[in-house]
XYZ file of C-alpha atoms in Angstrom:
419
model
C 0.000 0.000 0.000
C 1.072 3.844 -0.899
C 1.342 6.391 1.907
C -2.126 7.174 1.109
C -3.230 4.010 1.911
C -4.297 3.129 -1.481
C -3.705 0.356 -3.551
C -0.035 0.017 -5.690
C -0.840 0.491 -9.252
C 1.827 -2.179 -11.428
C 2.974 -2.289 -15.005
C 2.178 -5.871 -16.319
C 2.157 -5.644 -19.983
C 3.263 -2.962 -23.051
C 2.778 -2.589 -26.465
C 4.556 0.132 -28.935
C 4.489 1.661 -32.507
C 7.010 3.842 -33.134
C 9.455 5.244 -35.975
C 12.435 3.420 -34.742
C 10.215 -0.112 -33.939
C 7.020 -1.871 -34.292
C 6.989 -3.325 -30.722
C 8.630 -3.126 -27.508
C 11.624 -5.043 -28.090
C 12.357 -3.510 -31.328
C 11.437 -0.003 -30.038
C 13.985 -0.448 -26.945
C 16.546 -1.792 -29.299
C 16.595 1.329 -30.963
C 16.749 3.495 -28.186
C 20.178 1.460 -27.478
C 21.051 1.416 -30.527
C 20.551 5.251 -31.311
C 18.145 4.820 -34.172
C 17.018 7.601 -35.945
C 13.437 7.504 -36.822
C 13.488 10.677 -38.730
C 13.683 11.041 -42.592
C 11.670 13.043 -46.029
C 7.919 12.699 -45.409
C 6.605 9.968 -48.066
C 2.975 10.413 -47.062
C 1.651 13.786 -48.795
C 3.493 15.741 -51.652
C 5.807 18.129 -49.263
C 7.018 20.400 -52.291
C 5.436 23.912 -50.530
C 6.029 23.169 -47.215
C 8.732 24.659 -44.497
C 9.582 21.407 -43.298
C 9.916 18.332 -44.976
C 10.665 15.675 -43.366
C 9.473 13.755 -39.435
C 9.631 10.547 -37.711
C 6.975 8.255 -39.362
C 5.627 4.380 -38.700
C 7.315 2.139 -41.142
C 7.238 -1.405 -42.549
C 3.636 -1.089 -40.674
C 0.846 -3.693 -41.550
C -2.102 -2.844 -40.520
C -4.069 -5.966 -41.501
C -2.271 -7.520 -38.806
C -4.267 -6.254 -36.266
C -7.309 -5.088 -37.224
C -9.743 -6.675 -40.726
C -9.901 -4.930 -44.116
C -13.746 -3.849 -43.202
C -11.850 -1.758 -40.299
C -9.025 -0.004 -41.994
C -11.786 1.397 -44.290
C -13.308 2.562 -40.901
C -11.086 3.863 -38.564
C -8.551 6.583 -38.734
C -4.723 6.297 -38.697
C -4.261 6.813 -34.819
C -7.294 4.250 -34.197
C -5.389 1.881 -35.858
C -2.629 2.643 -34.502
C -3.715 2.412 -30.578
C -5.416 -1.122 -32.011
C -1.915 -2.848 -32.632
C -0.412 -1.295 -29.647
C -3.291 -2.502 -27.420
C -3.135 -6.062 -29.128
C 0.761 -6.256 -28.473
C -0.222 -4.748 -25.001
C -2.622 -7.818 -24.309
C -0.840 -10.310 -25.413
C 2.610 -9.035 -23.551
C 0.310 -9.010 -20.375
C -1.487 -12.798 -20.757
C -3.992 -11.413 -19.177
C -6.803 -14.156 -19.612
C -9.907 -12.471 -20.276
C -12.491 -15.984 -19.439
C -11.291 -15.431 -15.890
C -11.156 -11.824 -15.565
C -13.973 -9.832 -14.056
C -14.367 -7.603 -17.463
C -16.734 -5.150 -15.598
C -13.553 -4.091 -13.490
C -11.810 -3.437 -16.509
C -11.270 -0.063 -18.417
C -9.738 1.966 -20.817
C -8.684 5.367 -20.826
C -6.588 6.522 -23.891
C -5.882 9.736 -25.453
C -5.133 11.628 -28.848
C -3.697 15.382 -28.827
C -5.401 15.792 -32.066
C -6.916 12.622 -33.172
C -8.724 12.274 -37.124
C -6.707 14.790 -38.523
C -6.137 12.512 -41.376
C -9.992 11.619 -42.025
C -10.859 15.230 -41.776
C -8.924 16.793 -44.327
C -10.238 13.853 -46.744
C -13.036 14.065 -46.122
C -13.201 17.804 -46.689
C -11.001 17.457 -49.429
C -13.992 15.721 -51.112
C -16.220 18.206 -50.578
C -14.900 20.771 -52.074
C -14.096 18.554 -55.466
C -17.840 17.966 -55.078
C -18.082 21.553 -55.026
C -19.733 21.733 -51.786
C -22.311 19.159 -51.643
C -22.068 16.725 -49.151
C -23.990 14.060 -49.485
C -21.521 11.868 -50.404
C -19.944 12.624 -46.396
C -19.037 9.198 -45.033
C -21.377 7.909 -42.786
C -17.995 7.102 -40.764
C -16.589 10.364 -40.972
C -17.633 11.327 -37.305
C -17.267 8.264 -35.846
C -13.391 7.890 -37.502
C -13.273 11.665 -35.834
C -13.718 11.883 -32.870
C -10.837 11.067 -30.175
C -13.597 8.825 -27.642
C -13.576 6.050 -30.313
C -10.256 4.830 -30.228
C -10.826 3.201 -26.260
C -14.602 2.434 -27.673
C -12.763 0.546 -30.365
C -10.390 -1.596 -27.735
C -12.853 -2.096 -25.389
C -15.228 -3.446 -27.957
C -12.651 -5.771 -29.215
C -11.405 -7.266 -25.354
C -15.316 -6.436 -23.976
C -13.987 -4.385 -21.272
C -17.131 -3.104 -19.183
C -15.697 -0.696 -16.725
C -14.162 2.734 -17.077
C -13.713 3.872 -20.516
C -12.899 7.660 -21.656
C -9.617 9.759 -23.891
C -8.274 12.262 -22.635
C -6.610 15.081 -24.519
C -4.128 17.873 -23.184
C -1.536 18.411 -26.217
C 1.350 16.725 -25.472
C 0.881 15.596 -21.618
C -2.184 14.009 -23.036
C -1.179 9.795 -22.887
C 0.096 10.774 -19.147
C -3.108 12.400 -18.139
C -4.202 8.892 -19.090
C -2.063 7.447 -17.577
C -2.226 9.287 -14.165
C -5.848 9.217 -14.363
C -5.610 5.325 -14.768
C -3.821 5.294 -12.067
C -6.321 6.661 -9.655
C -8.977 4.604 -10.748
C -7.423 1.704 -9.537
C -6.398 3.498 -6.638
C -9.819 4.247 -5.906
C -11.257 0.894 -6.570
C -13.435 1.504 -9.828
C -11.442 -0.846 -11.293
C -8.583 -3.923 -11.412
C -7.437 -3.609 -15.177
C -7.112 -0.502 -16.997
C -5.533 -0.324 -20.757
C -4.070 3.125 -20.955
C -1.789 5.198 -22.863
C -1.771 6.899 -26.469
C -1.832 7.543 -30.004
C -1.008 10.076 -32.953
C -1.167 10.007 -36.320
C -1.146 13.732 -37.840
C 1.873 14.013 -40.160
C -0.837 15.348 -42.989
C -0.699 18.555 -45.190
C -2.735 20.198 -41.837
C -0.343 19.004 -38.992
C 2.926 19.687 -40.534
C 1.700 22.852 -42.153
C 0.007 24.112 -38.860
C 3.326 23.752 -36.594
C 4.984 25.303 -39.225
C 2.971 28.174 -38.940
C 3.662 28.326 -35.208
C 7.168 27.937 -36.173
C 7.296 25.262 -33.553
C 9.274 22.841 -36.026
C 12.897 22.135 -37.104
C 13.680 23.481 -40.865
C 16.742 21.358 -41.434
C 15.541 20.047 -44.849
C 19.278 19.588 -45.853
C 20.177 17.437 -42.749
C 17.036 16.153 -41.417
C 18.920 13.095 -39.572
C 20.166 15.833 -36.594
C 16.937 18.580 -36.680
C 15.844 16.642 -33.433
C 18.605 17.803 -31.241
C 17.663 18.246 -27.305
C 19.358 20.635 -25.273
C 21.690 21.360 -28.187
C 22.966 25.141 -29.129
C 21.840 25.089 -32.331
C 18.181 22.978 -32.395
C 16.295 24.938 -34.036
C 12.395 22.924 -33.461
C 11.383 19.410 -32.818
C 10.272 16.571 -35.044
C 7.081 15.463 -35.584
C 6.205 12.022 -35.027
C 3.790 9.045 -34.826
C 2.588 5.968 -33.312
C 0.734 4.712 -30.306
C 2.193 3.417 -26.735
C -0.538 1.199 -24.567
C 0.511 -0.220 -21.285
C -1.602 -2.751 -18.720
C -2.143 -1.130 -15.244
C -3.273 -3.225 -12.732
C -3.636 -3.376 -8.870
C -0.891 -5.182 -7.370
C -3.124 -7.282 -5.540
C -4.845 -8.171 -8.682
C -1.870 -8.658 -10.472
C 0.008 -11.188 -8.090
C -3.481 -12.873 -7.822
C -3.123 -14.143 -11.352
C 0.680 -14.553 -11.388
C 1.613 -11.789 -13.600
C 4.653 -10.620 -14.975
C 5.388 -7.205 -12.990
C 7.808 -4.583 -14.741
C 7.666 -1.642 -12.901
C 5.189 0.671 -10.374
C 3.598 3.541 -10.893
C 4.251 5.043 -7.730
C 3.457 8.883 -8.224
C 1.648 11.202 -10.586
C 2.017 15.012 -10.837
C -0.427 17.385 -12.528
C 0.331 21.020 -12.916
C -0.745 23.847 -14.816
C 1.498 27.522 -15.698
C -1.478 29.059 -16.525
C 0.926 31.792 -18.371
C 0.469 31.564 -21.958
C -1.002 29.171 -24.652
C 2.537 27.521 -26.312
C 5.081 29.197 -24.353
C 6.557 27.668 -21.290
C 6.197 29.479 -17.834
C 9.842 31.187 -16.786
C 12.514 28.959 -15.287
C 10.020 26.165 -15.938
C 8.167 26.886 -12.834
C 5.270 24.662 -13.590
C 7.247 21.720 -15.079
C 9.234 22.058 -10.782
C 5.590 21.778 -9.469
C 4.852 18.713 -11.568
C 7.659 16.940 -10.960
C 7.508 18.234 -6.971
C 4.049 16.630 -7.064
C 5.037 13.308 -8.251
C 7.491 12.413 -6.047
C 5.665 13.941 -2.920
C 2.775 11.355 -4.055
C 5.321 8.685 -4.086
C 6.474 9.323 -1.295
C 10.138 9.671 -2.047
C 12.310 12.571 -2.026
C 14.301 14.194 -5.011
C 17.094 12.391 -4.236
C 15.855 9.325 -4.892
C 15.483 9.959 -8.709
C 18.128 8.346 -10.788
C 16.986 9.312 -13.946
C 14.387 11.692 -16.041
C 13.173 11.128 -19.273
C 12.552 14.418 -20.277
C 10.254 16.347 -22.288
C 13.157 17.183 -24.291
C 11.271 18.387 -27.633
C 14.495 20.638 -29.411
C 12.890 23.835 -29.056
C 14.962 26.533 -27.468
C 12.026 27.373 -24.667
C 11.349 24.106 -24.104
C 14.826 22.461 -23.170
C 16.262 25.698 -21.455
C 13.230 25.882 -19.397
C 12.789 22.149 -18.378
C 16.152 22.396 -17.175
C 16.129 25.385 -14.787
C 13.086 23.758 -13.591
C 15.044 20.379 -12.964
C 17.543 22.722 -11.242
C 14.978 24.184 -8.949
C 13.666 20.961 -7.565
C 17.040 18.927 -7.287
C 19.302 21.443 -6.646
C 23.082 19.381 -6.675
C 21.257 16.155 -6.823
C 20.332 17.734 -10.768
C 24.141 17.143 -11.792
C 24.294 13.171 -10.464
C 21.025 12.274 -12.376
C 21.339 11.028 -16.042
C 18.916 12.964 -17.940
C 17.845 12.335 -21.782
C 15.697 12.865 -24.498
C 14.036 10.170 -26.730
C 12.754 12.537 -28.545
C 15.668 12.759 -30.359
C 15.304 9.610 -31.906
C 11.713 8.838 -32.112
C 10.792 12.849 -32.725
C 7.949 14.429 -30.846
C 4.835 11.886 -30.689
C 2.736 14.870 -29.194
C -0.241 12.975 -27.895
C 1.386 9.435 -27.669
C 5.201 10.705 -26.297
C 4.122 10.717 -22.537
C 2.843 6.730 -23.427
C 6.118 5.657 -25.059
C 8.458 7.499 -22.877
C 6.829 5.959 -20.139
C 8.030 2.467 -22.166
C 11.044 3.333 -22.276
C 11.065 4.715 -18.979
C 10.530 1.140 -17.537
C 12.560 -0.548 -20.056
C 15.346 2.063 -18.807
C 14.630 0.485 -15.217
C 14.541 -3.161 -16.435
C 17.870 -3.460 -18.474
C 19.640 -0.583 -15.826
C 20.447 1.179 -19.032
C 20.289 4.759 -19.849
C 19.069 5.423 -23.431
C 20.715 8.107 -25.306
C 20.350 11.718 -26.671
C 21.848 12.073 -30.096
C 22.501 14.572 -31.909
C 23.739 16.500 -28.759
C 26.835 17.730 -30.112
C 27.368 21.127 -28.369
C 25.313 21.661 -25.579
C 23.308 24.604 -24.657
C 25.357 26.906 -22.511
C 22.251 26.730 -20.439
C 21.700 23.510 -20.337
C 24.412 21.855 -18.615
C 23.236 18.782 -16.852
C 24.194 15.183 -17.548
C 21.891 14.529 -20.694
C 23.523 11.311 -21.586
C 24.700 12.351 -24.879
C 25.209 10.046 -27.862
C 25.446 6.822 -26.104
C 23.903 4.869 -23.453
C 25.077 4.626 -20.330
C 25.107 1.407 -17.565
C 23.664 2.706 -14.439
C 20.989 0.794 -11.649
C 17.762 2.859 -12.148
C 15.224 1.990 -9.110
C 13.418 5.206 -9.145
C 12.795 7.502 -12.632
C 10.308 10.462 -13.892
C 8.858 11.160 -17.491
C 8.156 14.682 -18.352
C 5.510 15.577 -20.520
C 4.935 19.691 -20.855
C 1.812 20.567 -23.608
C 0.337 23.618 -25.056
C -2.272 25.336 -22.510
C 0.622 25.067 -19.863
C -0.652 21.296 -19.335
C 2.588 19.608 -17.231
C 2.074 15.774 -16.429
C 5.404 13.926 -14.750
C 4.847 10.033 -13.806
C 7.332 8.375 -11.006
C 8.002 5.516 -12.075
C 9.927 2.739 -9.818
C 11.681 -0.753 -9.773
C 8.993 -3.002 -8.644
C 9.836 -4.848 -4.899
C 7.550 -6.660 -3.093
């Protein structure tokens, strides 16, 4: 039991899409490895755009996880949070004829969710010169962010809990954290949680680059994702869907389950300071990350490692770490910090889910995973960000940033699981 007298929440099964791996294992070799997910955009004709190239799913089938009938009825990041659930599922043998499926939820999230079926669909309508009746019947239902958990729980006939969330890029740890006290509070044993993005269209690329939020580096696009680096210049847009299995501990040793890590604190913040930009010296990012490990009941200290929001942009990475600064003081310069980010790119709505991963698969295999492209730090940004290379160290107790537009900050604390 937590300080709070509530149940511990476990990690007993993952599943991952990513640009650098289409599962776990292949998703954590690359992290070791240093993959590079990023390269030119194949998906839409890029010739007018600012930027073109991100990190997109490759070698992906979707037919694998979901029937013919359903690709022609679900949207991109549907699909995508489909295979990640499956992989999630059958990584946590969780036997559904002797589970209690009214005890068992899903709570998943999108930042931005049918982008893809949207511009489509409206892309039809005006070749049809503005009459719509030939509007998919689907269009709203392959819309709207709520039907990607309808979708899963559908397909496993989970009862219980079942919602998305949505909060920019903090959005798959909002689900996450909010999974989390579900179980805590006893509405439920199982919950399927995480997230999933799939906007690298025409609209997604071309609306960050409007905000200017994005790397230009057409001529080098292998190093435009470069954390905490002097000359990043934006991040990287990505895609794919991370799903993990929470479960109460009680639950979980019940049915002799594999257990790979505790959630043991969740921290929710606001800056309530401005719409993209972060607040100065990261002061809201300090509170989140203050608020997770009070709720675990640790002390700074304690923390090992961060996985950090990390996107490449110059507010982002100088701000994140003054505010790392700020809650660890010296402890900040004995921590390894990085960035996956620079390998997978920026996931927005799906990062907090597959940092978590690799959060826990940091913890499991006591290995750091890199930052590349890191070749000059930031003058202001001189803690240990692992660069380049992976480093051997024992991790028992680890955070993941995730910092979104609105000022949304959501850190997990995630630890080594002991009985």
């Amino acid at each position: 039991m937590s300080k709070y007298n509530f149940p511990r929440v476990v990690v007993t099964g993952m599943g991952a899409l990513t640009p650098i791996g289409n599962n776990v294992d292949e998703f954590w070799q690359g992290l070791i490895e240093g993959r590079n997910g990023c390269d030119m955009l194949t998906g839409f004709d890029t010739t007018n755009f600012v930027t073109k190239f991100g990190c997109e799913v490759k070698n992906f089938d979707p037919l694998q996880y979901v029937n013919r009938k359903e690709v022609q009825r679900m949207d991109k990041f549907t699909i995508f949070a489909m295979a990640a659930a499956e992989m999630c599922m059958q990584h946590s043998k969780l036997d559904l004829s002797k589970t209690d499926l009214e005890r068992c939820g899903v709570i998943v999230g999108s930042g931005i969710g049918g982008m893809e079926t949207y511009e489509k669909q409206h892309a039809g309508l005006l070749a049809r010169n503005g009459d719509p009746s030939k509007i998919s019947p689907f269009f709203i239902p392959m819309l709207i962010l709520d039907i990607m958990p309808g979708h899963i729980a559908i397909k496993y006939g989970f009862k219980g809990v079942n919602y998305a969330t949505v909060s920019a890029c903090s959005t798959s740890t909002h689900a996450i954290a909010n999974a989390v006290v579900h179980i805590q509070r006893g509405d439920a044993d199982v919950i399927l949680t995480g997230g999933s993005e799939a906007v690298l269209t025409p609209m997604g690329v071309g609306g960050f680059n409007a905000l200017k939020a994005l790397s230009t580096r057409n001529d080098d696009p292998k190093t435009a994702s470069r954390p905490f680096d002097k000359d990043r210049d934006g991040f990287v847009m990505g895609e794919g869907a991370g799903i993990l299995m929470l479960e109460n501990l009680d639950h979980a040793l019940a049915r002799n389950a594999t257990i790979y890590a505790e959630i043991a604190g969740v921290g929710l913040t606001d800056d309530a300071f401005h719409i993209t930009q972060p607040a100065a010296n990261g002061e809201g990012a300090a509170r989140s990350m203050k608020t997770a490990i009070k709720d675990a009941g640790l002390k700074p200290e304690d923390v090992d490692y961060i996985n950090a929001h990390g996107t490449s942009t110059p507010p982002n990475d100088i701000n994140e770490t003054a505010a790392i600064k700020t809650v660890f003081g010296e402890h900040a310069y004995k921590m390894n910090i990085s960035s996956t980010k620079s390998m997978t790119g920026h996931l927005l709505g799906a990062t907090g889910a597959i940092e978590a991963i690799a959060t826990i698969k940091a913890i499991e295999n006591s290995i750091v995973p890199p930052t590349i492209n890191l070749f000059e730090a930031d003058e202001k940004c001189d803690l240990n960000y692992t660069p380049m290379k992976p480093v051997k160290r024992n991790i028992d107790v680890a955070l993941s940033n995730t910092f979104g537009f609105g000022g949304h900050n959501a850190t997990l604390c995630i630890k080594k699981y002991k009985a």
